[in-house]
Structures are given as structure tokens and as C-alpha cells.
CSV table of C-alpha atoms in Angstrom, one decimal:
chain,number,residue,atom,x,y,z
A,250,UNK,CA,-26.4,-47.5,-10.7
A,251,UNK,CA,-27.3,-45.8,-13.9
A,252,UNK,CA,-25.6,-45.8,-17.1
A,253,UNK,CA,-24.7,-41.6,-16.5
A,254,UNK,CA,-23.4,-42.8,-13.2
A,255,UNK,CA,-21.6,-45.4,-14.2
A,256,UNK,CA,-19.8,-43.4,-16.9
A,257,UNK,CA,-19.2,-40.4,-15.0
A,258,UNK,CA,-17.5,-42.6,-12.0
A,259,UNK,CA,-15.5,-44.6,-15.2
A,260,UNK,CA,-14.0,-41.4,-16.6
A,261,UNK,CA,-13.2,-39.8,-13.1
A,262,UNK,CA,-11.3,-43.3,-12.1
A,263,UNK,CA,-9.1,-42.9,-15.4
A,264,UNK,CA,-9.0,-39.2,-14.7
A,265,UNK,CA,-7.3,-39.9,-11.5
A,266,UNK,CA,-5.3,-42.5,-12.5
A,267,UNK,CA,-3.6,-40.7,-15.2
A,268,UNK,CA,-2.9,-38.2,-12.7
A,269,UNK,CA,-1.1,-40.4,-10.1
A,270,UNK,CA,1.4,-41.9,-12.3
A,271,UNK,CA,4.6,-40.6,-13.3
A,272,UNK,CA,6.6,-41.5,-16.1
A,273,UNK,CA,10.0,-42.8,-15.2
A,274,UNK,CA,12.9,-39.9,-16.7
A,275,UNK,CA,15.0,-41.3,-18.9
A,276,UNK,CA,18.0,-39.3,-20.2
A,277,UNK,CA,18.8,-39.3,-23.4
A,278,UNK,CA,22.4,-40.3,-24.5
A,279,UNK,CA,22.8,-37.0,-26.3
A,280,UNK,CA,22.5,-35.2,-23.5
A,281,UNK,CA,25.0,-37.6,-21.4
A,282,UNK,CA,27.6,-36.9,-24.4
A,283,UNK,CA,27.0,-33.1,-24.7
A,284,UNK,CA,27.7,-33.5,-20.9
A,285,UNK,CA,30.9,-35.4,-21.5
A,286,UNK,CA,32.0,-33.1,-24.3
A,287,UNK,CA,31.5,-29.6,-21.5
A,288,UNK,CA,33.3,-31.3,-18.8
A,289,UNK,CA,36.3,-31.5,-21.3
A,290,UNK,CA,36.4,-27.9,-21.7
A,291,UNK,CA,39.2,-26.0,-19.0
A,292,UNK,CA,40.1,-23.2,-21.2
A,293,UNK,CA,37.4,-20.1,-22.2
A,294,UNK,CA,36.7,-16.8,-22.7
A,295,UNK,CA,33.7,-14.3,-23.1
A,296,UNK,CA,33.1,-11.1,-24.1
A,297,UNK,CA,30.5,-8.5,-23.9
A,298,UNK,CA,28.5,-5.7,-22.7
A,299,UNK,CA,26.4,-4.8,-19.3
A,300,UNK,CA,24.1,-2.2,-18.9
A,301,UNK,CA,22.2,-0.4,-16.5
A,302,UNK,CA,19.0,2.0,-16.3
A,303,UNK,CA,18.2,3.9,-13.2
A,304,UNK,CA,15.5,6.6,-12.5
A,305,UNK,CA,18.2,9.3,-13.2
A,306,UNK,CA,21.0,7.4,-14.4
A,307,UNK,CA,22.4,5.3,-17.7
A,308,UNK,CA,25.9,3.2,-16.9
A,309,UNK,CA,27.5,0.8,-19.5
A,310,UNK,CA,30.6,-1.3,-19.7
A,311,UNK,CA,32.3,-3.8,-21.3
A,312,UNK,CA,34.0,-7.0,-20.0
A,313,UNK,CA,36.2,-9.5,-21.0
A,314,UNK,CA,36.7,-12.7,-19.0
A,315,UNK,CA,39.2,-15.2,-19.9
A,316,UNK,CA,39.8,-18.3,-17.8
A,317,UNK,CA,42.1,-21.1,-18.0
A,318,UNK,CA,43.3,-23.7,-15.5
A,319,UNK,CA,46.6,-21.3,-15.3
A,320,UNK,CA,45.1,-17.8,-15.3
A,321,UNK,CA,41.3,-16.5,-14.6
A,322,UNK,CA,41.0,-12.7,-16.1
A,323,UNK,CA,38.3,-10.2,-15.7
A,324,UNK,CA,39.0,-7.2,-18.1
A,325,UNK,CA,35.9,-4.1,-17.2
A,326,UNK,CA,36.1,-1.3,-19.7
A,327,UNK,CA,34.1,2.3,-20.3
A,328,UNK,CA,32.1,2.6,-23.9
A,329,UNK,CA,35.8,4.8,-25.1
A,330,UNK,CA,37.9,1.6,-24.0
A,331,UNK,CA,39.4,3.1,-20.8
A,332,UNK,CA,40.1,0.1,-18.6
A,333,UNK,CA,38.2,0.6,-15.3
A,334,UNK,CA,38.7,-3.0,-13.3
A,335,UNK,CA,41.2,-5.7,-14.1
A,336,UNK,CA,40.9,-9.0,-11.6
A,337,UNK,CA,44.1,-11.4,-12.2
A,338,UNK,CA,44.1,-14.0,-10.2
């Protein structure tokens, strides 16, 4: 076996190798605290704004969801604040 051989069959082996093993996933504390922290939360509310572009038409609206463990809300209103949807459940 040549020298070229040898090399080329010693850097394909570590090649290969390198490729075949896979690190062991560790996770990281913060992210098991930030997980604690979020499974804490019962109460919350967003607000915001949905849009949508067709080939001849332009519809906007905006929503309001609150939910608690006593009350889930979903508020949908036209751009001039005319409720159109209200879920209460």
C-alpha cells in the first residue's frame, strides 16, 4: 500500500467515523427553568391584527383573546372597531 493510499483510506475512516456518532443531547437547565416558569402561567391575553390578500380582495381584522382558567374570550373586530365575532366560553 502506498503512502497516497494509505492517507486517502486514513482520512475516509475518520470521515466516516465522525459521521456515525451522535452527540448525546443534553438540556440545558435554563431551558428546564424557562419551562417551569411557562407552565406557571394560567392567565393571558393577546392582541392583534390578521390580514388577508386575495386576487380581488383585501380583508383585515382585529382580535383580542383573553383566557383564564375561569373565562376564555375571543373578541374579532373590523379596522372602525365594529365587533364582528365574540366566542365566550
Amino acid at each position: 500500500m502506498t503512502l497516497r493510499s494509505f492517507l486517502i483510506f486514513l482520512l475516509s475512516s475518520l470521515i466516516l467515523a465522525g459521521c456515525s456518532s451522535v452527540p448525546e443531547s443534553v438540556t440545558s437547565v435554563e431551558w428546564q427553568a424557562h419551562e417551569q416558569r411557562l407552565e406557571t402561567i394560567h392567565d393571558f391575553q393577546a392582541t392583534g391584527k390578521l390580514g388577508y390578500i386575495g386576487p380581488d380582495q383585501r380583508q383585515s381584522l382585529n382580535f383580542f383573546w383573553k383566557h383564564s382558567t375561569a373565562l376564555s374570550q375571543l373578541r374579532l373586530t373590523t379596522v372602525v372597531g365594529q365587533t364582528t365575532l365574540m366566542l365566550t366560553s
